[in-house]
mmCIF file of C-alpha atoms in Angstrom:
data_model
loop_
_atom_site.group_PDB
_atom_site.id
_atom_site.type_symbol
_atom_site.label_atom_id
_atom_site.label_comp_id
_atom_site.label_asym_id
_atom_site.label_seq_id
_atom_site.Cartn_x
_atom_site.Cartn_y
_atom_site.Cartn_z
ATOM 1 C CA MET A 1 0.000 0.000 0.000
ATOM 2 C CA SER A 2 1.400 3.398 -1.004
ATOM 3 C CA ALA A 3 1.672 6.310 1.397
ATOM 4 C CA ALA A 4 -1.229 8.062 -0.319
ATOM 5 C CA GLU A 5 -3.400 4.941 -0.052
ATOM 6 C CA ALA A 6 -2.472 4.552 3.599
ATOM 7 C CA ASP A 7 -3.446 8.167 4.271
ATOM 8 C CA ASP A 8 -6.762 7.690 2.486
ATOM 9 C CA ARG A 9 -7.442 4.561 4.503
ATOM 10 C CA ALA A 10 -6.619 6.287 7.768
ATOM 11 C CA GLU A 11 -8.971 9.139 6.849
ATOM 12 C CA SER A 12 -11.735 6.679 5.991
ATOM 13 C CA ILE A 13 -11.366 4.970 9.367
ATOM 14 C CA ARG A 14 -11.313 8.325 11.162
ATOM 15 C CA MET A 15 -14.544 9.355 9.456
ATOM 16 C CA ILE A 16 -16.187 6.073 10.460
ATOM 17 C CA ARG A 17 -15.166 6.632 14.068
ATOM 18 C CA ASP A 18 -16.536 10.160 13.954
ATOM 19 C CA SER A 19 -19.844 8.955 12.526
ATOM 20 C CA ALA A 20 -20.219 6.544 15.434
ATOM 21 C CA ALA A 21 -20.356 9.512 17.808
ATOM 22 C CA ALA A 22 -23.953 10.090 16.688
ATOM 23 C CA VAL A 23 -24.875 6.795 18.367
ATOM 24 C CA ALA A 24 -22.181 6.382 21.017
ATOM 25 C CA PRO A 25 -20.772 9.775 22.041
ATOM 26 C CA PRO A 26 -17.225 9.450 23.444
ATOM 27 C CA GLY A 27 -17.476 9.546 27.209
ATOM 28 C CA GLY A 28 -21.259 9.698 27.045
ATOM 29 C CA ASP A 29 -23.485 8.303 29.771
ATOM 30 C CA LEU A 30 -25.190 4.926 29.481
ATOM 31 C CA LYS A 31 -28.725 5.928 30.436
ATOM 32 C CA ARG A 32 -30.124 4.823 27.065
ATOM 33 C CA VAL A 33 -28.441 1.440 27.411
ATOM 34 C CA ARG A 34 -29.796 1.018 30.934
ATOM 35 C CA ASP A 35 -33.326 1.926 29.859
ATOM 36 C CA LEU A 36 -33.309 -0.767 27.150
ATOM 37 C CA ARG A 37 -32.182 -3.587 29.433
ATOM 38 C CA TRP A 38 -34.706 -6.338 30.188
ATOM 39 C CA GLN A 39 -37.128 -4.862 27.646
ATOM 40 C CA ASP A 40 -38.298 -6.353 24.353
ATOM 41 C CA PRO A 41 -36.737 -6.348 21.850
ATOM 42 C CA GLY A 42 -33.740 -5.068 23.857
ATOM 43 C CA TYR A 43 -32.707 -2.358 21.407
ATOM 44 C CA ASP A 44 -34.088 0.784 19.772
ATOM 45 C CA ALA A 45 -35.649 -0.049 16.391
ATOM 46 C CA GLY A 46 -35.483 3.638 15.419
ATOM 47 C CA LEU A 47 -31.759 3.756 16.060
ATOM 48 C CA PHE A 48 -31.269 0.509 14.156
ATOM 49 C CA ARG A 49 -33.021 2.187 11.214
ATOM 50 C CA GLN A 50 -30.656 5.124 11.574
ATOM 51 C CA MET A 51 -27.725 2.700 11.333
ATOM 52 C CA GLY A 52 -29.167 1.511 8.044
ATOM 53 C CA GLU A 53 -29.550 5.067 6.780
ATOM 54 C CA MET A 54 -25.911 5.737 7.654
ATOM 55 C CA GLY A 55 -24.857 2.743 5.565
ATOM 56 C CA TRP A 56 -23.499 0.717 8.461
ATOM 57 C CA ILE A 57 -25.441 -2.503 7.847
ATOM 58 C CA GLY A 58 -24.125 -2.668 4.290
ATOM 59 C CA LEU A 59 -20.713 -1.246 5.074
ATOM 60 C CA ARG A 60 -18.931 -4.323 3.691
ATOM 61 C CA LEU A 61 -21.164 -4.860 0.662
ATOM 62 C CA PRO A 62 -20.091 -3.594 -2.771
ATOM 63 C CA GLU A 63 -21.821 -0.476 -4.020
ATOM 64 C CA GLU A 64 -23.636 -2.354 -6.792
ATOM 65 C CA MET A 65 -25.372 -4.389 -4.068
ATOM 66 C CA GLY A 66 -26.461 -1.278 -2.193
ATOM 67 C CA GLY A 67 -23.512 -1.221 0.199
ATOM 68 C CA ALA A 68 -20.699 1.196 0.969
ATOM 69 C CA GLY A 69 -17.847 -0.961 -0.374
ATOM 70 C CA LEU A 70 -15.596 -0.346 2.634
ATOM 71 C CA GLY A 71 -13.108 -2.700 4.255
ATOM 72 C CA VAL A 72 -12.877 -4.865 7.341
ATOM 73 C CA GLY A 73 -10.683 -2.210 8.977
ATOM 74 C CA GLU A 74 -13.522 0.305 8.769
ATOM 75 C CA MET A 75 -16.042 -2.197 10.108
ATOM 76 C CA CYS A 76 -13.799 -3.038 13.047
ATOM 77 C CA ALA A 77 -13.256 0.658 13.818
ATOM 78 C CA LEU A 78 -17.018 1.183 13.847
ATOM 79 C CA ALA A 79 -17.610 -1.828 16.096
ATOM 80 C CA GLU A 80 -14.921 -0.644 18.488
ATOM 81 C CA GLU A 81 -16.653 2.699 18.939
ATOM 82 C CA LEU A 82 -20.009 0.992 19.441
ATOM 83 C CA GLY A 83 -18.399 -1.279 22.024
ATOM 84 C CA ARG A 84 -17.221 1.754 23.988
ATOM 85 C CA GLY A 85 -20.834 2.838 24.279
ATOM 86 C CA LEU A 86 -22.227 -0.687 24.837
ATOM 87 C CA VAL A 87 -24.579 -0.085 21.912
ATOM 88 C CA PRO A 88 -27.118 -2.977 22.004
ATOM 89 C CA GLU A 89 -28.463 -2.663 18.458
ATOM 90 C CA PRO A 90 -27.634 -5.919 16.577
ATOM 91 C CA LEU A 91 -25.415 -4.442 13.871
ATOM 92 C CA ILE A 92 -22.976 -7.365 13.703
ATOM 93 C CA PRO A 93 -25.558 -10.138 13.098
ATOM 94 C CA ALA A 94 -27.438 -7.841 10.703
ATOM 95 C CA ALA A 95 -24.254 -7.193 8.697
ATOM 96 C CA LEU A 96 -23.624 -10.955 8.623
ATOM 97 C CA SER A 97 -27.094 -11.517 7.166
ATOM 98 C CA ALA A 98 -26.526 -8.750 4.616
ATOM 99 C CA GLN A 99 -23.409 -10.519 3.355
ATOM 100 C CA VAL A 100 -25.227 -13.838 3.123
ATOM 101 C CA LEU A 101 -28.131 -12.261 1.221
ATOM 102 C CA ALA A 102 -25.676 -10.548 -1.114
ATOM 103 C CA ALA A 103 -24.154 -13.969 -1.827
ATOM 104 C CA ALA A 104 -27.680 -15.119 -2.683
ATOM 105 C CA GLY A 105 -27.813 -12.493 -5.404
ATOM 106 C CA GLY A 106 -29.505 -9.807 -3.353
ATOM 107 C CA LYS A 107 -32.738 -11.753 -3.133
ATOM 108 C CA GLY A 108 -35.176 -11.678 -0.238
ATOM 109 C CA PRO A 109 -35.250 -8.836 2.300
ATOM 110 C CA LEU A 110 -31.797 -7.394 1.536
ATOM 111 C CA PRO A 111 -32.963 -3.870 0.534
ATOM 112 C CA VAL A 112 -35.128 -3.390 3.635
ATOM 113 C CA LEU A 113 -32.400 -4.880 5.827
ATOM 114 C CA LEU A 114 -29.825 -2.440 4.468
ATOM 115 C CA ALA A 115 -32.279 0.384 5.191
ATOM 116 C CA GLY A 116 -32.615 -0.816 8.777
ATOM 117 C CA GLU A 117 -36.351 -1.323 8.344
ATOM 118 C CA VAL A 118 -36.234 -4.998 9.375
ATOM 119 C CA LEU A 119 -33.893 -7.226 11.364
ATOM 120 C CA VAL A 120 -32.763 -10.365 9.546
ATOM 121 C CA LEU A 121 -30.877 -13.002 11.548
ATOM 122 C CA THR A 122 -28.955 -15.925 10.077
ATOM 123 C CA ALA A 123 -29.920 -19.065 12.002
ATOM 124 C CA TRP A 124 -26.857 -21.209 11.387
ATOM 125 C CA GLN A 125 -25.729 -22.500 14.797
ATOM 126 C CA GLU A 126 -26.972 -25.955 15.826
ATOM 127 C CA ARG A 127 -24.770 -26.463 18.891
ATOM 128 C CA ALA A 128 -22.729 -24.446 21.323
ATOM 129 C CA ASP A 129 -19.300 -23.021 20.543
ATOM 130 C CA THR A 130 -18.785 -23.780 16.884
ATOM 131 C CA LEU A 131 -18.264 -22.059 13.560
ATOM 132 C CA GLU A 132 -19.367 -25.104 11.594
ATOM 133 C CA VAL A 133 -22.626 -24.965 9.646
ATOM 134 C CA PRO A 134 -24.163 -28.460 9.505
ATOM 135 C CA GLY A 135 -27.275 -27.147 7.746
ATOM 136 C CA THR A 136 -29.601 -29.826 9.110
ATOM 137 C CA SER A 137 -33.033 -28.891 7.810
ATOM 138 C CA GLU A 138 -35.092 -29.793 10.894
ATOM 139 C CA ALA A 139 -32.487 -29.069 13.587
ATOM 140 C CA SER A 140 -33.082 -26.291 16.114
ATOM 141 C CA ARG A 141 -30.941 -23.214 15.630
ATOM 142 C CA HIS A 142 -29.500 -21.638 18.768
ATOM 143 C CA PHE A 143 -27.940 -18.443 20.148
ATOM 144 C CA LEU A 144 -29.659 -15.936 17.876
ATOM 145 C CA PRO A 145 -28.749 -12.494 19.269
ATOM 146 C CA MET A 146 -31.599 -10.036 19.911
ATOM 147 C CA ALA A 147 -33.999 -12.581 18.421
ATOM 148 C CA ALA A 148 -36.979 -10.887 20.089
ATOM 149 C CA GLY A 149 -36.760 -8.183 17.405
ATOM 150 C CA ALA A 150 -36.222 -10.383 14.347
ATOM 151 C CA ASP A 151 -38.487 -10.007 11.311
ATOM 152 C CA PHE A 152 -36.888 -12.722 9.165
ATOM 153 C CA PHE A 153 -34.573 -15.672 9.673
ATOM 154 C CA LEU A 154 -32.163 -17.076 7.114
ATOM 155 C CA LEU A 155 -31.772 -20.850 7.217
ATOM 156 C CA PRO A 156 -28.737 -22.502 5.600
ATOM 157 C CA VAL A 157 -29.666 -26.090 4.680
ATOM 158 C CA ARG A 158 -27.467 -28.850 3.229
ATOM 159 C CA GLU A 159 -28.854 -30.136 -0.044
ATOM 160 C CA GLY A 160 -26.914 -32.461 -2.319
ATOM 161 C CA GLY A 161 -23.521 -31.405 -0.950
ATOM 162 C CA ARG A 162 -24.324 -27.690 -1.241
ATOM 163 C CA LEU A 163 -25.502 -25.158 1.325
ATOM 164 C CA ALA A 164 -28.833 -23.756 0.173
ATOM 165 C CA LEU A 165 -30.349 -20.659 1.754
ATOM 166 C CA TYR A 166 -33.972 -20.275 2.842
ATOM 167 C CA GLU A 167 -35.891 -17.287 4.151
ATOM 168 C CA LEU A 168 -38.391 -17.719 6.987
ATOM 169 C CA PRO A 169 -40.612 -14.886 8.262
ATOM 170 C CA ALA A 170 -40.451 -14.612 12.047
ATOM 171 C CA ALA A 171 -44.254 -14.468 12.186
ATOM 172 C CA ARG A 172 -44.363 -18.038 10.809
ATOM 173 C CA CYS A 173 -41.877 -19.481 13.313
ATOM 174 C CA VAL A 174 -41.625 -17.644 16.617
ATOM 175 C CA PRO A 175 -38.354 -18.347 18.481
ATOM 176 C CA THR A 176 -38.025 -19.205 22.149
ATOM 177 C CA ILE A 177 -36.456 -16.217 23.922
ATOM 178 C CA GLU A 178 -34.057 -16.180 26.865
ATOM 179 C CA ARG A 179 -32.620 -13.185 28.694
ATOM 180 C CA THR A 180 -28.880 -12.553 28.716
ATOM 181 C CA GLN A 181 -26.619 -11.074 31.382
ATOM 182 C CA ASP A 182 -26.531 -7.674 29.700
ATOM 183 C CA GLY A 183 -30.322 -7.366 29.501
ATOM 184 C CA GLY A 184 -30.665 -8.456 25.881
ATOM 185 C CA THR A 185 -32.063 -11.643 24.376
ATOM 186 C CA LEU A 186 -30.970 -14.864 22.723
ATOM 187 C CA GLY A 187 -33.338 -16.982 20.679
ATOM 188 C CA THR A 188 -33.738 -20.648 19.823
ATOM 189 C CA LEU A 189 -35.543 -21.417 16.581
ATOM 190 C CA ALA A 190 -37.266 -24.651 15.599
ATOM 191 C CA PRO A 191 -37.423 -24.227 11.798
ATOM 192 C CA ASN A 192 -40.725 -24.595 10.032
ATOM 193 C CA MET A 193 -39.420 -25.457 6.589
ATOM 194 C CA ALA A 194 -42.927 -25.695 5.153
ATOM 195 C CA GLU A 195 -43.177 -21.905 5.562
ATOM 196 C CA ALA A 196 -39.680 -21.154 4.210
ATOM 197 C CA THR A 197 -38.806 -19.755 0.794
ATOM 198 C CA LYS A 198 -35.664 -20.823 -1.026
ATOM 199 C CA LEU A 199 -33.391 -17.913 -1.976
ATOM 200 C CA ALA A 200 -30.239 -19.603 -3.273
ATOM 201 C CA ASP A 201 -28.913 -23.047 -4.129
ATOM 202 C CA ASP A 202 -25.468 -22.508 -2.611
ATOM 203 C CA VAL A 203 -23.940 -19.956 -0.206
ATOM 204 C CA GLY A 204 -21.378 -22.440 1.038
ATOM 205 C CA GLU A 205 -18.336 -20.239 0.381
ATOM 206 C CA ALA A 206 -19.857 -16.947 1.492
ATOM 207 C CA LEU A 207 -21.228 -18.016 4.879
ATOM 208 C CA PRO A 208 -17.951 -19.236 6.474
ATOM 209 C CA ALA A 209 -16.215 -16.057 5.270
ATOM 210 C CA ALA A 210 -19.009 -13.923 6.726
ATOM 211 C CA LEU A 211 -18.806 -15.801 10.031
ATOM 212 C CA ASP A 212 -15.065 -15.147 10.211
ATOM 213 C CA GLU A 213 -15.663 -11.443 9.669
ATOM 214 C CA ALA A 214 -18.392 -11.431 12.317
ATOM 215 C CA ALA A 215 -15.954 -13.057 14.771
ATOM 216 C CA LEU A 216 -13.329 -10.398 14.079
ATOM 217 C CA VAL A 217 -15.810 -7.518 14.296
ATOM 218 C CA THR A 218 -17.079 -8.939 17.597
ATOM 219 C CA ALA A 219 -13.488 -8.907 18.834
ATOM 220 C CA ALA A 220 -13.307 -5.219 17.923
ATOM 221 C CA TYR A 221 -16.534 -4.526 19.841
ATOM 222 C CA LEU A 222 -15.028 -6.260 22.880
ATOM 223 C CA LEU A 223 -11.881 -4.163 22.490
ATOM 224 C CA GLY A 224 -13.894 -0.945 22.610
ATOM 225 C CA GLY A 225 -15.681 -2.093 25.743
ATOM 226 C CA MET A 226 -12.592 -3.163 27.640
ATOM 227 C CA GLU A 227 -10.736 0.020 26.708
ATOM 228 C CA ARG A 228 -13.591 2.209 27.943
ATOM 229 C CA ALA A 229 -13.843 0.218 31.192
ATOM 230 C CA PHE A 230 -10.091 0.584 31.669
ATOM 231 C CA GLY A 231 -10.291 4.342 31.062
ATOM 232 C CA MET A 232 -13.049 4.635 33.671
ATOM 233 C CA THR A 233 -10.878 2.692 36.099
ATOM 234 C CA LEU A 234 -7.864 4.938 35.555
ATOM 235 C CA ASP A 235 -10.039 7.982 36.253
ATOM 236 C CA TYR A 236 -11.232 6.359 39.474
ATOM 237 C CA LEU A 237 -7.677 5.507 40.588
ATOM 238 C CA ARG A 238 -6.656 9.135 40.042
ATOM 239 C CA GLN A 239 -9.495 10.490 42.148
ATOM 240 C CA ARG A 240 -10.201 7.994 44.940
ATOM 241 C CA GLN A 241 -8.383 8.641 48.208
ATOM 242 C CA GLN A 242 -7.547 6.178 50.938
ATOM 243 C CA PHE A 243 -5.456 6.775 54.026
ATOM 244 C CA GLY A 244 -5.039 10.353 52.866
ATOM 245 C CA LYS A 245 -3.508 9.363 49.503
ATOM 246 C CA ILE A 246 -4.719 8.990 45.936
ATOM 247 C CA ILE A 247 -4.967 5.211 45.474
ATOM 248 C CA GLY A 248 -3.453 5.499 42.017
ATOM 249 C CA THR A 249 -0.124 6.232 43.716
ATOM 250 C CA PHE A 250 -0.062 2.778 45.333
ATOM 251 C CA GLN A 251 2.540 0.682 43.559
ATOM 252 C CA ALA A 252 0.539 -2.545 43.678
ATOM 253 C CA LEU A 253 -2.382 -0.882 41.883
ATOM 254 C CA GLN A 254 -0.052 0.727 39.367
ATOM 255 C CA HIS A 255 1.327 -2.706 38.478
ATOM 256 C CA ARG A 256 -2.172 -4.111 37.975
ATOM 257 C CA ALA A 257 -3.156 -1.139 35.828
ATOM 258 C CA ALA A 258 -0.005 -1.525 33.710
ATOM 259 C CA ASP A 259 -0.846 -5.173 33.079
ATOM 260 C CA LEU A 260 -4.376 -4.278 31.978
ATOM 261 C CA LYS A 261 -3.030 -1.603 29.654
ATOM 262 C CA MET A 262 -0.791 -4.226 28.062
ATOM 263 C CA GLN A 263 -3.766 -6.548 27.567
ATOM 264 C CA VAL A 264 -5.669 -3.798 25.774
ATOM 265 C CA ALA A 265 -2.678 -2.893 23.602
ATOM 266 C CA LEU A 266 -1.999 -6.497 22.586
ATOM 267 C CA THR A 267 -5.651 -7.020 21.725
ATOM 268 C CA ARG A 268 -5.689 -3.896 19.567
ATOM 269 C CA ALA A 269 -2.549 -4.973 17.721
ATOM 270 C CA SER A 270 -3.983 -8.413 17.032
ATOM 271 C CA ILE A 271 -7.306 -7.059 15.720
ATOM 272 C CA GLU A 272 -5.714 -4.411 13.521
ATOM 273 C CA SER A 273 -3.289 -6.985 12.118
ATOM 274 C CA ALA A 274 -6.135 -9.383 11.315
ATOM 275 C CA ALA A 275 -8.241 -6.650 9.704
ATOM 276 C CA ALA A 276 -5.284 -5.600 7.551
ATOM 277 C CA ALA A 277 -4.708 -9.221 6.504
ATOM 278 C CA LEU A 278 -8.342 -9.682 5.460
ATOM 279 C CA ASP A 279 -8.380 -6.398 3.578
ATOM 280 C CA ALA A 280 -5.189 -7.449 1.796
ATOM 281 C CA GLY A 281 -6.994 -10.545 0.528
ATOM 282 C CA ALA A 282 -5.863 -13.265 2.948
ATOM 283 C CA THR A 283 -7.596 -16.561 2.241
ATOM 284 C CA GLY A 284 -7.744 -20.097 3.575
ATOM 285 C CA ASP A 285 -5.674 -20.990 6.622
ATOM 286 C CA ALA A 286 -3.942 -17.596 6.735
ATOM 287 C CA ARG A 287 -7.308 -15.861 7.000
ATOM 288 C CA ARG A 288 -8.617 -18.247 9.647
ATOM 289 C CA ALA A 289 -5.432 -17.984 11.697
ATOM 290 C CA ALA A 290 -5.536 -14.175 11.729
ATOM 291 C CA VAL A 291 -9.170 -14.109 12.810
ATOM 292 C CA SER A 292 -8.772 -16.786 15.459
ATOM 293 C CA ARG A 293 -5.719 -15.157 17.022
ATOM 294 C CA ALA A 294 -7.611 -11.875 17.360
ATOM 295 C CA LYS A 295 -10.881 -13.364 18.615
ATOM 296 C CA ALA A 296 -9.199 -15.641 21.164
ATOM 297 C CA ARG A 297 -7.213 -12.753 22.600
ATOM 298 C CA ALA A 298 -10.185 -10.371 22.664
ATOM 299 C CA ALA A 299 -12.465 -12.920 24.338
ATOM 300 C CA GLU A 300 -9.988 -13.663 27.111
ATOM 301 C CA ALA A 301 -8.697 -10.130 27.564
ATOM 302 C CA SER A 302 -12.148 -8.542 27.687
ATOM 303 C CA LEU A 303 -13.227 -10.775 30.552
ATOM 304 C CA ARG A 304 -9.957 -10.328 32.407
ATOM 305 C CA VAL A 305 -9.824 -6.553 31.990
ATOM 306 C CA THR A 306 -13.454 -5.910 32.906
ATOM 307 C CA ARG A 307 -13.301 -8.200 35.948
ATOM 308 C CA GLU A 308 -10.166 -6.531 37.252
ATOM 309 C CA CYS A 309 -11.633 -3.097 36.573
ATOM 310 C CA ILE A 310 -14.486 -3.980 38.914
ATOM 311 C CA GLN A 311 -12.023 -5.188 41.559
ATOM 312 C CA LEU A 312 -9.956 -2.018 41.271
ATOM 313 C CA HIS A 313 -13.087 0.023 41.908
ATOM 314 C CA GLY A 314 -13.634 -1.783 45.184
ATOM 315 C CA GLY A 315 -17.149 -2.229 46.569
ATOM 316 C CA ILE A 316 -18.752 0.365 44.303
ATOM 317 C CA GLY A 317 -17.685 -1.603 41.248
ATOM 318 C CA TYR A 318 -19.942 -4.492 42.236
ATOM 319 C CA THR A 319 -23.109 -2.393 42.335
ATOM 320 C CA ASP A 320 -25.423 -2.450 39.325
ATOM 321 C CA GLU A 321 -25.815 1.319 39.523
ATOM 322 C CA TYR A 322 -22.141 1.841 38.660
ATOM 323 C CA ASP A 323 -21.412 1.719 34.936
ATOM 324 C CA VAL A 324 -18.202 -0.291 34.953
ATOM 325 C CA GLY A 325 -20.143 -3.463 35.774
ATOM 326 C CA LEU A 326 -22.133 -3.133 32.554
ATOM 327 C CA TYR A 327 -18.954 -3.745 30.578
ATOM 328 C CA LEU A 328 -18.329 -7.047 32.330
ATOM 329 C CA ARG A 329 -21.919 -8.121 31.664
ATOM 330 C CA LYS A 330 -21.516 -7.307 27.968
ATOM 331 C CA ALA A 331 -18.198 -9.150 27.761
ATOM 332 C CA MET A 332 -19.770 -12.212 29.379
ATOM 333 C CA VAL A 333 -22.416 -12.273 26.649
ATOM 334 C CA MET A 334 -20.250 -11.482 23.621
ATOM 335 C CA ALA A 335 -16.980 -13.264 24.406
ATOM 336 C CA ASN A 336 -18.377 -16.580 23.142
ATOM 337 C CA GLN A 337 -20.302 -15.238 20.155
ATOM 338 C CA TYR A 338 -18.853 -16.569 16.889
ATOM 339 C CA GLY A 339 -16.545 -18.855 18.824
ATOM 340 C CA SER A 340 -15.045 -18.854 22.300
ATOM 341 C CA ALA A 341 -11.401 -18.275 23.110
ATOM 342 C CA THR A 342 -10.965 -22.047 23.471
ATOM 343 C CA LEU A 343 -12.424 -22.753 20.040
ATOM 344 C CA HIS A 344 -10.332 -20.096 18.335
ATOM 345 C CA ARG A 345 -7.122 -21.163 20.077
ATOM 346 C CA ARG A 346 -7.770 -24.701 18.886
ATOM 347 C CA ARG A 347 -8.419 -23.514 15.352
ATOM 348 C CA PHE A 348 -5.331 -21.304 15.375
ATOM 349 C CA MET A 349 -3.177 -24.257 16.417
ATOM 350 C CA THR A 350 -4.623 -26.233 13.536
ATOM 351 C CA VAL A 351 -4.259 -23.727 10.722
ATOM 352 C CA SER A 352 -1.401 -21.400 11.651
ATOM 353 C CA PRO A 353 1.859 -21.818 9.729
ATOM 354 C CA GLU A 354 3.597 -20.164 12.677
ATOM 355 C CA VAL A 355 2.670 -23.142 14.865
ATOM 356 C CA GLU A 356 3.795 -25.635 12.238
ATOM 357 C CA ALA A 357 7.157 -23.916 12.029
#
């Protein structure tokens, strides 16, 4: 990449970060997030529509498909900013569905999804902690994020060695809803194939690639959350006094804070490296290794950083009224989405040429 191209890319990412301020103002309060917890559907449909109008749902789609034609680096930058603000709107699963529908030739509800007028969820997961897509026609599909607000489900189904794609209106097959730690919802769907409409004969190459991107973008969201929680903790350490001294001057706490800062920095480096690799056209094992390294680190680091941030706050950190605890709740929900740290470490060990060497 030339210097001019690098400058253009940096400007594009900066503009994406700035646009996120309309939804998640830097340093803003979390009253909106708190008000949406434990409510159906768990997010603001009006704000989700605004995300569509801003081009976020189709950020990765080519312009001829109604998208913005931007890269993984831009999508990760956007997700990071949304993670700072704990934005609950299901942008990541919606963007995944947009990519799958684009692979199906733009059929079905793609235009209204890109506009943010409906929520389309891809029901691909048949068991816990996997990125495999068995495509069993009658099998229940699990762990559908914010499923209480879904208008359509996409069902990948194995047919004759290919992965066909079906569309199922949510009104024809209502999912079972469970509450999550952060106040959102997860759904389990028992497919009613008699009510489904076939959209494509084969999306077998597009879906695994879209799942990898969703895993990486989720890692970026987790990065934004842990970095904001860490920033809140540093502010607290600089202000809180004990025994007549600012507790941030205590060497033991300084060492713990330095370790957390390193965790955040290493996670950022891993995510940015993976995004750059995908944007440069990495394929096959190289692509999977880059994604898995980033997602494994983000999943582990986000839980470690947010837990220690609560401990460093002392008793107040354990109260629900104090915002830092919301970041731990979010990390607990999202760390395992699109593969846990254990799954991605295992996959990295399998596909990485670095390990083989």
